[in-house]
Coordinates of C-alpha atoms and ligand atoms in Angstrom, one line a residue:
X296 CA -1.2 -23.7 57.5
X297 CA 1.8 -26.4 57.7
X298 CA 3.7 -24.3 55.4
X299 CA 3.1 -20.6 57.0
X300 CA 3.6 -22.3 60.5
X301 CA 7.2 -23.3 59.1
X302 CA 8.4 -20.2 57.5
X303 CA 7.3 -18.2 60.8
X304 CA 9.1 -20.9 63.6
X305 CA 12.1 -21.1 61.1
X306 CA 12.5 -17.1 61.0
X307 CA 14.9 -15.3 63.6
X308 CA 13.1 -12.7 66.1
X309 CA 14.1 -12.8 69.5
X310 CA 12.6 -9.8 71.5
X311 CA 13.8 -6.4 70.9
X312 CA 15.4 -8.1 67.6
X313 CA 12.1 -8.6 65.4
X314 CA 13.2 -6.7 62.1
X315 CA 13.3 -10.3 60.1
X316 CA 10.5 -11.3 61.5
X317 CA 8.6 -8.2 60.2
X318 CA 9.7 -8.3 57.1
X319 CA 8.5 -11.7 56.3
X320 CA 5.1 -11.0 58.1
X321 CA 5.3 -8.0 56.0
X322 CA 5.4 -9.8 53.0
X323 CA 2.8 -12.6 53.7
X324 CA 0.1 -9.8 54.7
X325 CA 0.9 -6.2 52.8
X326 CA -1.2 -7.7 49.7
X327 CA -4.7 -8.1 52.1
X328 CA -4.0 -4.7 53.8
X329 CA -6.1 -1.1 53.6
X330 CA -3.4 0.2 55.8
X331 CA 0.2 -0.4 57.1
X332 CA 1.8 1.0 59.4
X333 CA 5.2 0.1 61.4
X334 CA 5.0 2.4 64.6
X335 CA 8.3 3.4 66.4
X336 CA 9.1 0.1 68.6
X337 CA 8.4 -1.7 65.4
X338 CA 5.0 -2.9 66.3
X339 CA 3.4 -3.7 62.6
X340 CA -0.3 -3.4 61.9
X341 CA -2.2 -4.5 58.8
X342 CA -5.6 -2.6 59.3
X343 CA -9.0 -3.5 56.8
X344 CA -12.0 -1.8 56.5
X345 CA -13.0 1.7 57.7
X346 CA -10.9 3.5 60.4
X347 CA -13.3 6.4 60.9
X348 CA -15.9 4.1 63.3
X349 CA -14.7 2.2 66.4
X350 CA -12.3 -0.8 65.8
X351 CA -11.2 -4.0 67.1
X352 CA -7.5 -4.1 67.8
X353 CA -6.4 -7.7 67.4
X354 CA -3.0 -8.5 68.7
X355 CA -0.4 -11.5 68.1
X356 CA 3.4 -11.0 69.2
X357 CA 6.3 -11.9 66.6
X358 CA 9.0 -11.9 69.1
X359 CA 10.2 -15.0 70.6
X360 CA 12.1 -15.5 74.0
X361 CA 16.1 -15.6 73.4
X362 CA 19.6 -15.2 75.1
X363 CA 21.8 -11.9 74.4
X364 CA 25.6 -12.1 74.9
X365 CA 27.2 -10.8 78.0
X366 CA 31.0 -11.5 77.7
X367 CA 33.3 -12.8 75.6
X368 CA 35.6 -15.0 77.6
X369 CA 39.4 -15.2 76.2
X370 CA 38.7 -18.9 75.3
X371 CA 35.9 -18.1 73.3
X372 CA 33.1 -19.0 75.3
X373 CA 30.1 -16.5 75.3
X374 CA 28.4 -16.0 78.3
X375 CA 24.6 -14.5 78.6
X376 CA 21.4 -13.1 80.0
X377 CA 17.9 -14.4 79.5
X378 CA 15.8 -12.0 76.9
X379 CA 12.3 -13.4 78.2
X380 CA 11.8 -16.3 79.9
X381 CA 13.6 -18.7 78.6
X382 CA 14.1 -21.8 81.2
X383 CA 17.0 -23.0 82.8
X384 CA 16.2 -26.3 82.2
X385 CA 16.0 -26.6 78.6
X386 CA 19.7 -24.7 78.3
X387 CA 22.4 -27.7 78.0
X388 CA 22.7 -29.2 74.8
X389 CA 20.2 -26.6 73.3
X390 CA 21.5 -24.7 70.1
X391 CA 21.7 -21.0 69.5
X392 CA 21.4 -18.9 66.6
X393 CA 22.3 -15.3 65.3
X394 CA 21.2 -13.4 62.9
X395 CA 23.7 -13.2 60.4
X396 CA 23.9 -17.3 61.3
X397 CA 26.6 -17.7 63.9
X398 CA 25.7 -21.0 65.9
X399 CA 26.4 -22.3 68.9
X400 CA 25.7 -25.0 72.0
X401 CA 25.1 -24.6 75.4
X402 CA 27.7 -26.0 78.0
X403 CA 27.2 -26.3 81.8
X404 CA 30.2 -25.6 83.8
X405 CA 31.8 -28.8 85.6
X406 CA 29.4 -29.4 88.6
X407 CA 31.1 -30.1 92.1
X408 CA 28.0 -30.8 93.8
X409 CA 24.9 -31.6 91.7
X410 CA 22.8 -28.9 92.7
X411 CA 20.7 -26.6 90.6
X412 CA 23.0 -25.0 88.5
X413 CA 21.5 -21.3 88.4
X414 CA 21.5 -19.4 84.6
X415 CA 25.0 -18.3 84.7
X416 CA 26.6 -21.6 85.3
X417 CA 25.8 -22.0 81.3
X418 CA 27.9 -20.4 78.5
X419 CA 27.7 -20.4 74.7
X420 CA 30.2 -22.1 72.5
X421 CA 30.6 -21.4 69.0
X422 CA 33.3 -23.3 68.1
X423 CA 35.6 -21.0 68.2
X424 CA 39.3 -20.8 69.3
X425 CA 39.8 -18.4 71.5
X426 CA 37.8 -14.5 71.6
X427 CA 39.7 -12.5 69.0
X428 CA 38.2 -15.1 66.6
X429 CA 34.5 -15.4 68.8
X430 CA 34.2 -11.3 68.5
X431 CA 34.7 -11.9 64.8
X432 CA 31.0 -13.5 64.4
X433 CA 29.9 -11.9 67.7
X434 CA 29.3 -8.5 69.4
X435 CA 28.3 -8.3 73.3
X436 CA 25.0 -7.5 73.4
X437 CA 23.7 -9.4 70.3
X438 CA 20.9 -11.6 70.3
X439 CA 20.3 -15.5 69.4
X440 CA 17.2 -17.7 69.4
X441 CA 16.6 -21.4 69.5
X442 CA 17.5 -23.3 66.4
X443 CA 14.7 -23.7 64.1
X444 CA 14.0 -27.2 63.9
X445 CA 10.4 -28.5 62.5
X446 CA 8.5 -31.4 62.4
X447 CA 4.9 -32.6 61.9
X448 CA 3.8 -35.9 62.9
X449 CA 0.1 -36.5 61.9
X450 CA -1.5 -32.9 63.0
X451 CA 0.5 -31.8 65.8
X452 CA 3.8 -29.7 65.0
X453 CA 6.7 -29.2 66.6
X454 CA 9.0 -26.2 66.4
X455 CA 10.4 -23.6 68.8
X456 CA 8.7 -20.2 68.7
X457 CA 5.5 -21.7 68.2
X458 CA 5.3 -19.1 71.1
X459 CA 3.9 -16.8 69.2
X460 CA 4.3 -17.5 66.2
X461 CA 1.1 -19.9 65.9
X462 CA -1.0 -16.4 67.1
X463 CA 0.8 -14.9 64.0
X464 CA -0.1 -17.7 61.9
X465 CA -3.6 -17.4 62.9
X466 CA -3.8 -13.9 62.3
X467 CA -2.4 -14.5 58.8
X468 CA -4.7 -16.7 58.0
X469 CA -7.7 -15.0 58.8
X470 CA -6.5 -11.7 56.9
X471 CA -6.3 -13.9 53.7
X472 CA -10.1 -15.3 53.9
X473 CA -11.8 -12.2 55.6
X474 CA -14.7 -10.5 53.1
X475 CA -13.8 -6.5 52.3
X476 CA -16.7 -5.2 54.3
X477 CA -16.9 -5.5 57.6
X478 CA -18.9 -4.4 60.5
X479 CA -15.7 -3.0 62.5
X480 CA -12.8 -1.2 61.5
X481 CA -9.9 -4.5 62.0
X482 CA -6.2 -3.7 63.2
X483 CA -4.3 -6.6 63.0
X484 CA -1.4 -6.1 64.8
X485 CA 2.1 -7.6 64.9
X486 CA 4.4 -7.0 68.2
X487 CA 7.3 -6.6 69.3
X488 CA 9.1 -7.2 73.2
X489 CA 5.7 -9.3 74.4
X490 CA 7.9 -11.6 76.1
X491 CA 9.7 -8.7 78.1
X492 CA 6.8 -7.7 79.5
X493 CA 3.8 -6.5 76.8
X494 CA 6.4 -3.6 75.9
X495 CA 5.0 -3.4 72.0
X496 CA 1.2 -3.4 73.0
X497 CA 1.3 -0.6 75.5
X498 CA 2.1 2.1 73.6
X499 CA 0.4 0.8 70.3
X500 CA -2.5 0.3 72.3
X501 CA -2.5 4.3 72.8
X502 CA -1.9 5.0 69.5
X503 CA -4.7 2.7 67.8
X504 CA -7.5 3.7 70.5
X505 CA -9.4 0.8 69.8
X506 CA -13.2 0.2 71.0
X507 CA -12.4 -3.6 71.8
X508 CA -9.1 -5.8 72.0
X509 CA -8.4 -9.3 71.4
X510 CA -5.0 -10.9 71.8
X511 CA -4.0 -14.6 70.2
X512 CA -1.4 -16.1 71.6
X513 CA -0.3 -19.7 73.2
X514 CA -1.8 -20.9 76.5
X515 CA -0.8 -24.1 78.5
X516 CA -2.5 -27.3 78.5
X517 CA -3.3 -29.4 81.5
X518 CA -2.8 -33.0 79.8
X519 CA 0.7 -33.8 80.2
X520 CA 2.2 -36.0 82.6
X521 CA 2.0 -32.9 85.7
X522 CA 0.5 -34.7 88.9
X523 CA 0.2 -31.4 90.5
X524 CA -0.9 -28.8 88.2
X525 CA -4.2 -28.8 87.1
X526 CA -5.7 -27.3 84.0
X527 CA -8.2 -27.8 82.2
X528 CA -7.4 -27.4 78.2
X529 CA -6.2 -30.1 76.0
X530 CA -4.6 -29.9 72.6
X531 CA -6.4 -30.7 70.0
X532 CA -9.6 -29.8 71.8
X533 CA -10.3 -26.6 70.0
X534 CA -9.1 -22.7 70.4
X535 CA -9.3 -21.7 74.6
X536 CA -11.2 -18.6 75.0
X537 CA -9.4 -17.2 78.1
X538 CA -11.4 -16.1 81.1
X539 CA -8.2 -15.3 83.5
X540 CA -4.6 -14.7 83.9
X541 CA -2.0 -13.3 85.7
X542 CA -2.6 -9.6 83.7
X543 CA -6.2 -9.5 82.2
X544 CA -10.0 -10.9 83.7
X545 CA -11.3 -11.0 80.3
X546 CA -14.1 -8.3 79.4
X547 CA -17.5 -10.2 79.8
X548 CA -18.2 -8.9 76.1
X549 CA -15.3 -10.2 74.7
X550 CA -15.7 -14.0 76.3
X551 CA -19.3 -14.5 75.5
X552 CA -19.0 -12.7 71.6
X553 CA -16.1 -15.6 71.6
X554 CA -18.4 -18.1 73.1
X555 CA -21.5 -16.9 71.2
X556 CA -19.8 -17.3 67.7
X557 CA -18.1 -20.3 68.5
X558 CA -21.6 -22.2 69.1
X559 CA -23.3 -20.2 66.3
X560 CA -21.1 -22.0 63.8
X561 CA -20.1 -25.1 65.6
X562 CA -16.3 -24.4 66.2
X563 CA -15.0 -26.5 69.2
X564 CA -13.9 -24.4 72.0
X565 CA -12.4 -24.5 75.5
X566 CA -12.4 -22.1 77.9
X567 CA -9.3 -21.4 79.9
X568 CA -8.1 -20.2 83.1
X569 CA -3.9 -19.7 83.3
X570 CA -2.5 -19.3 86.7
X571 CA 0.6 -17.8 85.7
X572 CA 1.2 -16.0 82.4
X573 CA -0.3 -13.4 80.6
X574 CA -0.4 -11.5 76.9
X575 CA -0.3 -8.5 75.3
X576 CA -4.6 -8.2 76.4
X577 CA -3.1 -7.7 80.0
X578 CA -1.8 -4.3 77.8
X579 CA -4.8 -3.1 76.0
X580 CA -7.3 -3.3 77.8
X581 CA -5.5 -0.8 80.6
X582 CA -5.1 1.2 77.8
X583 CA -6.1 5.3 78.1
X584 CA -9.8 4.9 79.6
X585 CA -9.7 1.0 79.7
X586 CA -10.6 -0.8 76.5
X587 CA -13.2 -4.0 76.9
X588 CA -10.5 -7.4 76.0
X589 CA -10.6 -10.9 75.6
X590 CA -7.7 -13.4 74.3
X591 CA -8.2 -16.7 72.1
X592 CA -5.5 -18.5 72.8
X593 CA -3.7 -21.7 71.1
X594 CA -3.3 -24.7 73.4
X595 CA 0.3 -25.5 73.1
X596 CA 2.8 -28.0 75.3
X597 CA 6.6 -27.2 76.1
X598 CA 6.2 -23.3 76.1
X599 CA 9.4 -21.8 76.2
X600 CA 11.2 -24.7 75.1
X601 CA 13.0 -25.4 71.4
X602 CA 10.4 -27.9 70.7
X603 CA 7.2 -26.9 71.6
X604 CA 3.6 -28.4 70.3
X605 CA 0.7 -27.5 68.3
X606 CA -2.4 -28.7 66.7
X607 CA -3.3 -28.2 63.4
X608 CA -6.7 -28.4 64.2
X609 CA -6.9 -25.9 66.8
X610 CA -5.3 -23.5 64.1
X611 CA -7.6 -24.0 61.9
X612 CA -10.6 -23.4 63.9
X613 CA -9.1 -20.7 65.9
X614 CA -9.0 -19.0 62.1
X615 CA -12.4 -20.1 61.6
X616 CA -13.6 -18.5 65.2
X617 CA -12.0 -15.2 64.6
X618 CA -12.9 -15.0 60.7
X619 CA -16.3 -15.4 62.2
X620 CA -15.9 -13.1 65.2
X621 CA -14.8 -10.4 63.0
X622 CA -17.7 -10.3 60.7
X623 CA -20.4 -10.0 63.5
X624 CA -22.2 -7.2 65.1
X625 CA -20.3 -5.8 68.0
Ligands
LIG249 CO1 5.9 -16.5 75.7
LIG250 ZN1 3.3 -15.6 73.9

């Protein structure tokens, strides 16, 4: 898990930019597919077992939150736009990358007053001279993401992107250990432009026409230092299984075939109610006549930050929960 957890947080894939990405999901899953397809946004889905009875679309996004380039200033700076939410406050002093490598830092323009410098008080700098020599490693319009950086320290990592690349990881995982026969038809799906606003999902959604959906993706915790915000998941606790947020109420089916399972087999859960947020669920299950939805989400601390935190545990028996989920009677 260590391992696939670091080659997916170390891969480049900021929204709307998720061809890497792909490619090395690609290569991790193709061998444990029936069926592949890559649809026309780039969404990616590994199905197993029979597509000719109802299925169970389960959903993870591969894209990660990012900046794209606005301007090219004649000193060289690069100025930008938020792809996602990516938060002011984690800007200075953060590093940048592009996909062919190109790296830079953050800056914050010299502050009169020491207000709350708003997003386009920040600018790029990649070291270079002036912006004939910037627009020789950089196009307006291109995309960057956090630096990959990882580090483990006992069972909790730390990496950008964990956002969502822990769902990915989780959906990896499963594909490797899941029997050939099961009771429903399984799309495993990979997608793109979640963080924009569940752009991938919606139409893939259409397309797979699935009897239930499940997304996996991160979910905030409530046991950092945050007098006023209250929630009640902790890492390390187990996989949440979501009840609320901002875009799905979780289909009664769904929560209690999570819960249900869980018990059955003695996998720690929590269950979770986010006040702000949502995932690709908040997609599919609006789909064509509505489809019945549920999330499992991973407990994780600094979301949208370079150096956000998971644990190990709750990886493993969120792979555990779905492994399970996915070979029982719907
Ligand atoms: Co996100
Ligand atoms: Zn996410």
């Amino acid at each position: 898990m260590e391992a696939l957890l670091e080659k997916l947080t170390k891969t480049f894939g900021p929204a709307g930019s998720e061809e890497t990405i792909r490619a090395v999901i690609l290569e991790e899953t193709r061998p444990f597919a029936d069926d592949v397809i890559t649809d026309s946004l780039g969404n990616l889905v590994i199905s197993r077992g029979k597509m000719d009875q109802e299925t169970v679309l389960v959903a993870a996004h591969m894209d990660e939150i990012g900046i794209m380039v606005t301007y090219i200033e004649e000193r060289g700076f690069l100025r930008f736009t938020n792809v996602g939410g990516v938060r002011v406050e984690t800007l200075l002093g953060s590093r940048f990358v592009f996909r062919n490598g190109t790296t830079g830092v953050i800056g914050l323009e010299k502050q009169k007053e020491k207000k709350d410098p708003g997003f386009s008080a920040y600018y790029l700098d990649i070291g270079t001279r002036d912006g004939d020599e910037a627009r020789q490693h950089v196009q307006i319009g291109d995309t960057a993401c956090y630096e990959p950086s990882f580090g483990l320290q006992g069972r909790r990592v730390m990496a950008k992107s964990l956002d969502n690349r822990a769902g990915c990881a989780v959906l990896i995982a499963t594909l490797k250990v899941l029997p050939r026969s099961l009771p429903l038809g399984v799309h495993f799906a990979f997608t793109v432009q979640e963080e924009l606003g569940l752009r991938g999902a919606t139409p893939l959604a259409y397309r797979l026409n699935p009897a239930y959906g499940l997304a996996v993706d991160v979910t905030r915790v409530g046991d950092t230092p945050e007098p006023e915000y209250k929630m009640s998941v902790s890492l390390g606790q187990g996989p949440a299984v979501k009840v609320k947020d901002s875009s799905v109420i979780c289909h009664p089916t769904v929560v209690e075939k999570l819960k249900s399972t869980a018990e059955k087999q003695g996998i720690p859960y929590q269950i979770e109610v986010l006040e702000r947020g949502g995932t690709d669920a908040g997609a599919i299950h609006l789909s064509r006549e509505g489809v019945p939805s549920g999330v499992l989400s991973i407990p994780c601390r600094y979301i949208h930050s370079p150096g956000e935190m998971v644990d190990l545990d709750d990886m493993e028996n969120a792979v555990l929960l779905l492994q399970s989920l996915l070979q029982e009677p719907w």
